[in-house]
Amino acid sequence: MIETVRNAWKVPELRKKIMFTIFALLIFRLGSAVPVPYIDSTTLETYLAAQSGTILGLMNAMSGSAFSMATVFALSIQPYINASIIIQLLTVAIPALERLAKEGGEEGRKKIASITRYTTVAIGLLQGFGYYTLIKSYGLVESGSVNGIWAGIVIVLSFTAGSAFLMWLGEQITEFGIGNGISIILFAGILSRGPSMIRTMYQGVRNNLDGVTGEGIFNLPVWAIPLILIGMLAIVVLIVFIQNAERRIPVQYAKRVVGRKMYGGQSSHIPLKVNMTG
């Protein structure tokens, strides 16, 4: 792997793509630390830390902890993913979209991509409003701030703008970077939680060794660390296995006679990716 990266770095075009991708990810992580105004992010982070096993904890993990800190990238790339799934389902249900996908060619794909972008903004507005409602219901809007309509508009638009910017950033990585921009942003958000997870595991082991117990105290036995590492490694191996798995469809070529010679009769196969075909 190291040798592959080293060889890729020697190619000027690939080096530019890698540098562009790294720069885009730096922007992503920088935006994940810019808080949205009017929100008590400290109290919100404490509250969401107690909800780690719920859907809120999953959204926080997918956003790289930006959700718990109420930053401009709190919604992460989730609105775009939801919009893509919705448009793909509607492509089967709505004949006009189906014609665009099958007969529209490159122009049809561009129109569907444009519809997906507009749908992303609409879903971002809905999710941003829902997130703002959650924050407001728990009294996490900072005391002394503007608590009227203006605060809600600023918060919702900030979340939506951050999600739309990440969608654009992912498309730029796909076009000018190493590709799969949306997946790379999602992966970077999840990977950014690694240091905090290691710190939590270390503190849990210390609490267990010191015999510290009580409500809200996280204890982790030492023998659980190898199990966690083996489990994480097994998940990676399983994902790679499914990604590279293929179904080989056997093909039998018929024999044919040309003059006095006989040709054909060979057996071969057509490799179909399982992850692409289902």
PDB file of C-alpha atoms in Angstrom:
ATOM      1  CA  MET A   1       0.000   0.000   0.000  1.00  0.00           C
ATOM      2  CA  ILE A   2       2.806   2.408   0.909  1.00  0.00           C
ATOM      3  CA  GLU A   3       4.547   1.593  -2.354  1.00  0.00           C
ATOM      4  CA  THR A   4       1.321   2.276  -4.277  1.00  0.00           C
ATOM      5  CA  VAL A   5       0.914   5.688  -2.637  1.00  0.00           C
ATOM      6  CA  ARG A   6       4.572   6.475  -3.313  1.00  0.00           C
ATOM      7  CA  ASN A   7       4.229   5.594  -6.994  1.00  0.00           C
ATOM      8  CA  ALA A   8       1.033   7.640  -7.277  1.00  0.00           C
ATOM      9  CA  TRP A   9       2.778  10.644  -5.712  1.00  0.00           C
ATOM     10  CA  LYS A  10       5.423  10.539  -8.431  1.00  0.00           C
ATOM     11  CA  VAL A  11       2.798  11.153 -11.137  1.00  0.00           C
ATOM     12  CA  PRO A  12       2.175  14.940 -11.373  1.00  0.00           C
ATOM     13  CA  GLU A  13      -1.511  14.601 -12.275  1.00  0.00           C
ATOM     14  CA  LEU A  14      -2.230  12.182  -9.427  1.00  0.00           C
ATOM     15  CA  ARG A  15      -0.227  14.346  -7.028  1.00  0.00           C
ATOM     16  CA  LYS A  16      -2.433  17.344  -7.872  1.00  0.00           C
ATOM     17  CA  LYS A  17      -5.569  15.282  -7.313  1.00  0.00           C
ATOM     18  CA  ILE A  18      -4.309  14.045  -3.943  1.00  0.00           C
ATOM     19  CA  MET A  19      -3.329  17.561  -2.842  1.00  0.00           C
ATOM     20  CA  PHE A  20      -6.714  18.938  -3.907  1.00  0.00           C
ATOM     21  CA  THR A  21      -8.499  16.205  -1.945  1.00  0.00           C
ATOM     22  CA  ILE A  22      -6.419  16.879   1.178  1.00  0.00           C
ATOM     23  CA  PHE A  23      -7.106  20.619   0.896  1.00  0.00           C
ATOM     24  CA  ALA A  24     -10.856  19.980   0.528  1.00  0.00           C
ATOM     25  CA  LEU A  25     -10.856  17.737   3.606  1.00  0.00           C
ATOM     26  CA  LEU A  26      -9.056  20.435   5.587  1.00  0.00           C
ATOM     27  CA  ILE A  27     -11.824  22.860   4.650  1.00  0.00           C
ATOM     28  CA  PHE A  28     -14.372  20.265   5.747  1.00  0.00           C
ATOM     29  CA  ARG A  29     -12.747  19.810   9.143  1.00  0.00           C
ATOM     30  CA  LEU A  30     -12.332  23.573   9.572  1.00  0.00           C
ATOM     31  CA  GLY A  31     -16.037  24.130   8.899  1.00  0.00           C
ATOM     32  CA  SER A  32     -16.877  21.379  11.376  1.00  0.00           C
ATOM     33  CA  ALA A  33     -15.436  23.607  14.124  1.00  0.00           C
ATOM     34  CA  VAL A  34     -17.310  26.824  13.196  1.00  0.00           C
ATOM     35  CA  PRO A  35     -20.341  27.081  15.534  1.00  0.00           C
ATOM     36  CA  VAL A  36     -23.756  28.353  14.533  1.00  0.00           C
ATOM     37  CA  PRO A  37     -24.776  31.483  16.503  1.00  0.00           C
ATOM     38  CA  TYR A  38     -27.422  31.576  19.248  1.00  0.00           C
ATOM     39  CA  ILE A  39     -26.830  27.967  20.377  1.00  0.00           C
ATOM     40  CA  ASP A  40     -25.374  26.817  23.702  1.00  0.00           C
ATOM     41  CA  SER A  41     -23.051  24.265  22.113  1.00  0.00           C
ATOM     42  CA  THR A  42     -21.461  23.172  25.422  1.00  0.00           C
ATOM     43  CA  THR A  43     -24.759  22.064  26.944  1.00  0.00           C
ATOM     44  CA  LEU A  44     -25.831  20.525  23.647  1.00  0.00           C
ATOM     45  CA  GLU A  45     -22.655  18.437  23.449  1.00  0.00           C
ATOM     46  CA  THR A  46     -23.224  17.159  26.979  1.00  0.00           C
ATOM     47  CA  TYR A  47     -26.811  16.238  26.161  1.00  0.00           C
ATOM     48  CA  LEU A  48     -25.949  14.395  22.932  1.00  0.00           C
ATOM     49  CA  ALA A  49     -23.119  12.541  24.672  1.00  0.00           C
ATOM     50  CA  ALA A  50     -25.795  10.856  26.768  1.00  0.00           C
ATOM     51  CA  GLN A  51     -27.705   9.960  23.582  1.00  0.00           C
ATOM     52  CA  SER A  52     -24.852   8.042  21.952  1.00  0.00           C
ATOM     53  CA  GLY A  53     -26.971   4.913  21.513  1.00  0.00           C
ATOM     54  CA  THR A  54     -29.839   6.655  19.724  1.00  0.00           C
ATOM     55  CA  ILE A  55     -30.371   7.986  16.196  1.00  0.00           C
ATOM     56  CA  LEU A  56     -28.942  11.307  17.390  1.00  0.00           C
ATOM     57  CA  GLY A  57     -25.711   9.546  18.301  1.00  0.00           C
ATOM     58  CA  LEU A  58     -25.577   7.962  14.845  1.00  0.00           C
ATOM     59  CA  MET A  59     -26.044  11.343  13.156  1.00  0.00           C
ATOM     60  CA  ASN A  60     -23.324  12.768  15.382  1.00  0.00           C
ATOM     61  CA  ALA A  61     -20.951   9.963  14.390  1.00  0.00           C
ATOM     62  CA  MET A  62     -21.667  10.425  10.677  1.00  0.00           C
ATOM     63  CA  SER A  63     -20.985  14.175  10.928  1.00  0.00           C
ATOM     64  CA  GLY A  64     -17.704  13.788  12.813  1.00  0.00           C
ATOM     65  CA  SER A  65     -19.078  15.296  16.081  1.00  0.00           C
ATOM     66  CA  ALA A  66     -20.196  18.434  14.204  1.00  0.00           C
ATOM     67  CA  PHE A  67     -23.821  17.579  15.061  1.00  0.00           C
ATOM     68  CA  SER A  68     -23.170  17.684  18.813  1.00  0.00           C
ATOM     69  CA  MET A  69     -21.295  20.995  18.557  1.00  0.00           C
ATOM     70  CA  ALA A  70     -23.993  22.590  16.336  1.00  0.00           C
ATOM     71  CA  THR A  71     -21.512  23.781  13.716  1.00  0.00           C
ATOM     72  CA  VAL A  72     -22.335  24.872  10.158  1.00  0.00           C
ATOM     73  CA  PHE A  73     -21.643  21.313   8.969  1.00  0.00           C
ATOM     74  CA  ALA A  74     -23.884  19.733  11.631  1.00  0.00           C
ATOM     75  CA  LEU A  75     -26.154  18.095   9.042  1.00  0.00           C
ATOM     76  CA  SER A  76     -23.081  16.794   7.204  1.00  0.00           C
ATOM     77  CA  ILE A  77     -23.785  15.154   3.859  1.00  0.00           C
ATOM     78  CA  GLN A  78     -26.933  13.358   5.046  1.00  0.00           C
ATOM     79  CA  PRO A  79     -29.420  15.586   3.118  1.00  0.00           C
ATOM     80  CA  TYR A  80     -27.609  14.818  -0.140  1.00  0.00           C
ATOM     81  CA  ILE A  81     -27.598  11.074   0.552  1.00  0.00           C
ATOM     82  CA  ASN A  82     -31.317  11.144   1.381  1.00  0.00           C
ATOM     83  CA  ALA A  83     -32.044  13.222  -1.730  1.00  0.00           C
ATOM     84  CA  SER A  84     -30.109  10.767  -3.938  1.00  0.00           C
ATOM     85  CA  ILE A  85     -32.064   7.811  -2.563  1.00  0.00           C
ATOM     86  CA  ILE A  86     -35.396   9.615  -2.994  1.00  0.00           C
ATOM     87  CA  ILE A  87     -34.642  10.616  -6.593  1.00  0.00           C
ATOM     88  CA  GLN A  88     -33.517   7.086  -7.458  1.00  0.00           C
ATOM     89  CA  LEU A  89     -36.781   5.683  -6.104  1.00  0.00           C
ATOM     90  CA  LEU A  90     -38.821   8.329  -7.903  1.00  0.00           C
ATOM     91  CA  THR A  91     -36.985   7.492 -11.132  1.00  0.00           C
ATOM     92  CA  VAL A  92     -38.761   4.138 -11.072  1.00  0.00           C
ATOM     93  CA  ALA A  93     -42.128   5.582 -10.028  1.00  0.00           C
ATOM     94  CA  ILE A  94     -42.317   8.704 -12.249  1.00  0.00           C
ATOM     95  CA  PRO A  95     -42.214   8.050 -16.032  1.00  0.00           C
ATOM     96  CA  ALA A  96     -40.710  11.467 -16.836  1.00  0.00           C
ATOM     97  CA  LEU A  97     -37.712  10.843 -14.568  1.00  0.00           C
ATOM     98  CA  GLU A  98     -37.404   7.306 -15.929  1.00  0.00           C
ATOM     99  CA  ARG A  99     -37.198   8.635 -19.482  1.00  0.00           C
ATOM    100  CA  LEU A 100     -34.545  11.138 -18.414  1.00  0.00           C
ATOM    101  CA  ALA A 101     -32.472   8.375 -16.832  1.00  0.00           C
ATOM    102  CA  LYS A 102     -32.784   5.860 -19.682  1.00  0.00           C
ATOM    103  CA  GLU A 103     -33.133   7.963 -22.820  1.00  0.00           C
ATOM    104  CA  GLY A 104     -31.811  11.384 -21.862  1.00  0.00           C
ATOM    105  CA  GLY A 105     -28.153  10.446 -22.096  1.00  0.00           C
ATOM    106  CA  GLU A 106     -25.625  12.866 -20.620  1.00  0.00           C
ATOM    107  CA  GLU A 107     -28.130  15.742 -20.681  1.00  0.00           C
ATOM    108  CA  GLY A 108     -30.660  13.642 -18.794  1.00  0.00           C
ATOM    109  CA  ARG A 109     -28.128  12.741 -16.125  1.00  0.00           C
ATOM    110  CA  LYS A 110     -27.283  16.421 -15.688  1.00  0.00           C
ATOM    111  CA  LYS A 111     -30.955  17.270 -15.196  1.00  0.00           C
ATOM    112  CA  ILE A 112     -31.369  14.497 -12.631  1.00  0.00           C
ATOM    113  CA  ALA A 113     -28.249  15.738 -10.825  1.00  0.00           C
ATOM    114  CA  SER A 114     -29.721  19.246 -10.799  1.00  0.00           C
ATOM    115  CA  ILE A 115     -33.011  17.941  -9.376  1.00  0.00           C
ATOM    116  CA  THR A 116     -31.035  16.068  -6.709  1.00  0.00           C
ATOM    117  CA  ARG A 117     -29.274  19.295  -5.698  1.00  0.00           C
ATOM    118  CA  TYR A 118     -32.551  21.191  -5.297  1.00  0.00           C
ATOM    119  CA  THR A 119     -33.982  18.272  -3.336  1.00  0.00           C
ATOM    120  CA  THR A 120     -30.898  18.359  -1.103  1.00  0.00           C
ATOM    121  CA  VAL A 121     -31.556  22.006  -0.232  1.00  0.00           C
ATOM    122  CA  ALA A 122     -35.218  21.245   0.535  1.00  0.00           C
ATOM    123  CA  ILE A 123     -34.306  18.297   2.778  1.00  0.00           C
ATOM    124  CA  GLY A 124     -31.604  20.424   4.427  1.00  0.00           C
ATOM    125  CA  LEU A 125     -34.226  23.050   5.282  1.00  0.00           C
ATOM    126  CA  LEU A 126     -36.497  20.390   6.788  1.00  0.00           C
ATOM    127  CA  GLN A 127     -33.729  18.732   8.787  1.00  0.00           C
ATOM    128  CA  GLY A 128     -32.340  22.103   9.863  1.00  0.00           C
ATOM    129  CA  PHE A 129     -35.757  23.165  11.102  1.00  0.00           C
ATOM    130  CA  GLY A 130     -36.176  19.864  12.935  1.00  0.00           C
ATOM    131  CA  TYR A 131     -32.742  20.235  14.566  1.00  0.00           C
ATOM    132  CA  TYR A 132     -33.584  23.818  15.580  1.00  0.00           C
ATOM    133  CA  THR A 133     -36.887  22.650  17.073  1.00  0.00           C
ATOM    134  CA  LEU A 134     -35.048  19.995  19.103  1.00  0.00           C
ATOM    135  CA  ILE A 135     -32.529  22.519  20.386  1.00  0.00           C
ATOM    136  CA  LYS A 136     -35.218  25.023  21.277  1.00  0.00           C
ATOM    137  CA  SER A 137     -37.419  22.460  23.019  1.00  0.00           C
ATOM    138  CA  TYR A 138     -34.572  21.616  25.407  1.00  0.00           C
ATOM    139  CA  GLY A 139     -33.803  25.272  26.074  1.00  0.00           C
ATOM    140  CA  LEU A 140     -30.384  25.138  24.434  1.00  0.00           C
ATOM    141  CA  VAL A 141     -30.683  28.528  22.767  1.00  0.00           C
ATOM    142  CA  GLU A 142     -28.292  30.839  24.596  1.00  0.00           C
ATOM    143  CA  SER A 143     -29.898  33.056  27.201  1.00  0.00           C
ATOM    144  CA  GLY A 144     -29.836  36.715  26.259  1.00  0.00           C
ATOM    145  CA  SER A 145     -29.704  35.956  22.530  1.00  0.00           C
ATOM    146  CA  VAL A 146     -32.378  36.757  19.993  1.00  0.00           C
ATOM    147  CA  ASN A 147     -35.027  34.151  20.762  1.00  0.00           C
ATOM    148  CA  GLY A 148     -37.535  35.134  18.097  1.00  0.00           C
ATOM    149  CA  ILE A 149     -37.988  34.304  14.460  1.00  0.00           C
ATOM    150  CA  TRP A 150     -34.649  35.836  13.474  1.00  0.00           C
ATOM    151  CA  ALA A 151     -32.644  33.348  15.546  1.00  0.00           C
ATOM    152  CA  GLY A 152     -34.528  30.426  14.009  1.00  0.00           C
ATOM    153  CA  ILE A 153     -33.985  31.731  10.468  1.00  0.00           C
ATOM    154  CA  VAL A 154     -30.247  32.189  11.046  1.00  0.00           C
ATOM    155  CA  ILE A 155     -29.833  28.731  12.588  1.00  0.00           C
ATOM    156  CA  VAL A 156     -31.835  26.871   9.929  1.00  0.00           C
ATOM    157  CA  LEU A 157     -30.195  28.710   7.021  1.00  0.00           C
ATOM    158  CA  SER A 158     -26.733  28.112   8.513  1.00  0.00           C
ATOM    159  CA  PHE A 159     -27.347  24.367   8.720  1.00  0.00           C
ATOM    160  CA  THR A 160     -28.795  24.274   5.188  1.00  0.00           C
ATOM    161  CA  ALA A 161     -25.963  26.342   3.711  1.00  0.00           C
ATOM    162  CA  GLY A 162     -23.383  24.088   5.352  1.00  0.00           C
ATOM    163  CA  SER A 163     -25.004  20.965   3.926  1.00  0.00           C
ATOM    164  CA  ALA A 164     -25.253  22.523   0.440  1.00  0.00           C
ATOM    165  CA  PHE A 165     -21.592  23.552   0.606  1.00  0.00           C
ATOM    166  CA  LEU A 166     -20.550  20.002   1.525  1.00  0.00           C
ATOM    167  CA  MET A 167     -22.548  18.704  -1.431  1.00  0.00           C
ATOM    168  CA  TRP A 168     -20.664  21.093  -3.710  1.00  0.00           C
ATOM    169  CA  LEU A 169     -17.346  20.202  -2.059  1.00  0.00           C
ATOM    170  CA  GLY A 170     -17.990  16.499  -2.618  1.00  0.00           C
ATOM    171  CA  GLU A 171     -18.703  17.130  -6.304  1.00  0.00           C
ATOM    172  CA  GLN A 172     -15.442  19.071  -6.605  1.00  0.00           C
ATOM    173  CA  ILE A 173     -13.505  16.170  -5.059  1.00  0.00           C
ATOM    174  CA  THR A 174     -15.180  13.807  -7.520  1.00  0.00           C
ATOM    175  CA  GLU A 175     -14.293  16.024 -10.480  1.00  0.00           C
ATOM    176  CA  PHE A 176     -10.870  17.399  -9.549  1.00  0.00           C
ATOM    177  CA  GLY A 177      -9.785  15.058  -6.749  1.00  0.00           C
ATOM    178  CA  ILE A 178      -9.361  11.326  -6.495  1.00  0.00           C
ATOM    179  CA  GLY A 179     -13.088  10.622  -6.952  1.00  0.00           C
ATOM    180  CA  ASN A 180     -16.015   9.480  -4.772  1.00  0.00           C
ATOM    181  CA  GLY A 181     -16.145  12.867  -3.065  1.00  0.00           C
ATOM    182  CA  ILE A 182     -19.310  12.218  -1.044  1.00  0.00           C
ATOM    183  CA  SER A 183     -17.947   8.928   0.313  1.00  0.00           C
ATOM    184  CA  ILE A 184     -14.605  10.529   1.167  1.00  0.00           C
ATOM    185  CA  ILE A 185     -16.286  13.335   3.126  1.00  0.00           C
ATOM    186  CA  LEU A 186     -18.426  10.801   4.972  1.00  0.00           C
ATOM    187  CA  PHE A 187     -15.364   8.663   5.726  1.00  0.00           C
ATOM    188  CA  ALA A 188     -13.382  11.690   6.926  1.00  0.00           C
ATOM    189  CA  GLY A 189     -16.188  12.648   9.309  1.00  0.00           C
ATOM    190  CA  ILE A 190     -16.315   9.176  10.836  1.00  0.00           C
ATOM    191  CA  LEU A 191     -12.520   8.875  11.005  1.00  0.00           C
ATOM    192  CA  SER A 192     -12.224  12.217  12.816  1.00  0.00           C
ATOM    193  CA  ARG A 193     -13.913  10.651  15.844  1.00  0.00           C
ATOM    194  CA  GLY A 194     -11.014   8.222  16.239  1.00  0.00           C
ATOM    195  CA  PRO A 195      -8.971  10.268  18.763  1.00  0.00           C
ATOM    196  CA  SER A 196     -11.995  10.923  20.982  1.00  0.00           C
ATOM    197  CA  MET A 197     -12.917   7.217  20.886  1.00  0.00           C
ATOM    198  CA  ILE A 198      -9.387   6.248  21.897  1.00  0.00           C
ATOM    199  CA  ARG A 199      -9.480   8.778  24.727  1.00  0.00           C
ATOM    200  CA  THR A 200     -12.841   7.443  25.920  1.00  0.00           C
ATOM    201  CA  MET A 201     -11.573   3.860  25.863  1.00  0.00           C
ATOM    202  CA  TYR A 202      -8.440   4.870  27.787  1.00  0.00           C
ATOM    203  CA  GLN A 203     -10.498   6.677  30.419  1.00  0.00           C
ATOM    204  CA  GLY A 204     -12.832   3.683  30.696  1.00  0.00           C
ATOM    205  CA  VAL A 205      -9.928   1.309  31.309  1.00  0.00           C
ATOM    206  CA  ARG A 206      -8.478   3.665  33.940  1.00  0.00           C
ATOM    207  CA  ASN A 207     -11.833   3.887  35.700  1.00  0.00           C
ATOM    208  CA  ASN A 208     -12.059   0.105  35.718  1.00  0.00           C
ATOM    209  CA  LEU A 209      -8.537  -0.359  37.089  1.00  0.00           C
ATOM    210  CA  ASP A 210      -9.028   2.325  39.749  1.00  0.00           C
ATOM    211  CA  GLY A 211     -12.411   0.919  40.751  1.00  0.00           C
ATOM    212  CA  VAL A 212     -14.262   4.155  39.969  1.00  0.00           C
ATOM    213  CA  THR A 213     -17.996   3.517  39.704  1.00  0.00           C
ATOM    214  CA  GLY A 214     -21.151   5.575  39.730  1.00  0.00           C
ATOM    215  CA  GLU A 215     -23.809   6.992  37.487  1.00  0.00           C
ATOM    216  CA  GLY A 216     -22.390   8.331  34.236  1.00  0.00           C
ATOM    217  CA  ILE A 217     -18.995   6.667  34.832  1.00  0.00           C
ATOM    218  CA  PHE A 218     -17.769   4.604  31.869  1.00  0.00           C
ATOM    219  CA  ASN A 219     -15.924   1.410  32.835  1.00  0.00           C
ATOM    220  CA  LEU A 220     -14.155  -0.790  30.317  1.00  0.00           C
ATOM    221  CA  PRO A 221     -12.301  -3.990  31.240  1.00  0.00           C
ATOM    222  CA  VAL A 222      -8.846  -4.466  29.753  1.00  0.00           C
ATOM    223  CA  TRP A 223      -9.795  -7.721  28.019  1.00  0.00           C
ATOM    224  CA  ALA A 224     -12.458  -5.865  26.023  1.00  0.00           C
ATOM    225  CA  ILE A 225      -9.858  -3.825  24.111  1.00  0.00           C
ATOM    226  CA  PRO A 226      -8.619  -6.751  21.927  1.00  0.00           C
ATOM    227  CA  LEU A 227     -12.235  -7.767  21.245  1.00  0.00           C
ATOM    228  CA  ILE A 228     -13.075  -4.256  20.063  1.00  0.00           C
ATOM    229  CA  LEU A 229     -10.015  -4.142  17.795  1.00  0.00           C
ATOM    230  CA  ILE A 230     -10.767  -7.594  16.370  1.00  0.00           C
ATOM    231  CA  GLY A 231     -14.372  -6.574  15.770  1.00  0.00           C
ATOM    232  CA  MET A 232     -13.344  -3.394  13.935  1.00  0.00           C
ATOM    233  CA  LEU A 233     -10.863  -5.361  11.807  1.00  0.00           C
ATOM    234  CA  ALA A 234     -13.509  -7.998  11.034  1.00  0.00           C
ATOM    235  CA  ILE A 235     -15.935  -5.305   9.858  1.00  0.00           C
ATOM    236  CA  VAL A 236     -13.311  -3.842   7.508  1.00  0.00           C
ATOM    237  CA  VAL A 237     -12.494  -7.302   6.119  1.00  0.00           C
ATOM    238  CA  LEU A 238     -16.199  -8.063   5.597  1.00  0.00           C
ATOM    239  CA  ILE A 239     -16.810  -4.763   3.782  1.00  0.00           C
ATOM    240  CA  VAL A 240     -13.811  -5.310   1.490  1.00  0.00           C
ATOM    241  CA  PHE A 241     -14.933  -8.889   0.835  1.00  0.00           C
ATOM    242  CA  ILE A 242     -18.460  -7.816  -0.146  1.00  0.00           C
ATOM    243  CA  GLN A 243     -17.124  -4.916  -2.224  1.00  0.00           C
ATOM    244  CA  ASN A 244     -14.797  -7.176  -4.229  1.00  0.00           C
ATOM    245  CA  ALA A 245     -17.108 -10.207  -4.364  1.00  0.00           C
ATOM    246  CA  GLU A 246     -18.232 -11.295  -7.808  1.00  0.00           C
ATOM    247  CA  ARG A 247     -20.679 -13.803  -9.213  1.00  0.00           C
ATOM    248  CA  ARG A 248     -19.150 -15.690 -12.126  1.00  0.00           C
ATOM    249  CA  ILE A 249     -21.767 -16.532 -14.773  1.00  0.00           C
ATOM    250  CA  PRO A 250     -20.534 -19.541 -16.820  1.00  0.00           C
ATOM    251  CA  VAL A 251     -20.423 -19.100 -20.600  1.00  0.00           C
ATOM    252  CA  GLN A 252     -20.041 -22.018 -22.998  1.00  0.00           C
ATOM    253  CA  TYR A 253     -18.906 -21.189 -26.539  1.00  0.00           C
ATOM    254  CA  ALA A 254     -20.323 -23.444 -29.267  1.00  0.00           C
ATOM    255  CA  LYS A 255     -18.007 -25.467 -31.472  1.00  0.00           C
ATOM    256  CA  ARG A 256     -17.672 -24.606 -35.140  1.00  0.00           C
ATOM    257  CA  VAL A 257     -15.915 -26.339 -38.014  1.00  0.00           C
ATOM    258  CA  VAL A 258     -13.853 -24.321 -40.497  1.00  0.00           C
ATOM    259  CA  GLY A 259     -12.469 -26.551 -43.242  1.00  0.00           C
ATOM    260  CA  ARG A 260     -10.886 -29.504 -41.548  1.00  0.00           C
ATOM    261  CA  LYS A 261     -10.330 -27.739 -38.251  1.00  0.00           C
ATOM    262  CA  MET A 262     -12.695 -27.420 -35.287  1.00  0.00           C
ATOM    263  CA  TYR A 263     -12.787 -24.189 -33.275  1.00  0.00           C
ATOM    264  CA  GLY A 264     -14.536 -23.142 -30.081  1.00  0.00           C
ATOM    265  CA  GLY A 265     -15.971 -25.236 -27.339  1.00  0.00           C
ATOM    266  CA  GLN A 266     -14.183 -23.275 -24.628  1.00  0.00           C
ATOM    267  CA  SER A 267     -15.731 -22.505 -21.261  1.00  0.00           C
ATOM    268  CA  SER A 268     -15.443 -19.052 -19.753  1.00  0.00           C
ATOM    269  CA  HIS A 269     -17.358 -16.818 -17.343  1.00  0.00           C
ATOM    270  CA  ILE A 270     -18.740 -13.285 -16.996  1.00  0.00           C
ATOM    271  CA  PRO A 271     -17.691 -11.654 -13.681  1.00  0.00           C
ATOM    272  CA  LEU A 272     -20.554  -9.603 -12.179  1.00  0.00           C
ATOM    273  CA  LYS A 273     -19.974  -7.516  -9.066  1.00  0.00           C
ATOM    274  CA  VAL A 274     -22.283  -8.693  -6.278  1.00  0.00           C
ATOM    275  CA  ASN A 275     -22.347  -5.241  -4.681  1.00  0.00           C
ATOM    276  CA  MET A 276     -23.546  -3.667  -7.951  1.00  0.00           C
ATOM    277  CA  THR A 277     -26.106  -6.298  -8.954  1.00  0.00           C
ATOM    278  CA  GLY A 278     -27.481  -7.232  -5.540  1.00  0.00           C
TER     279      GLY A 278
END
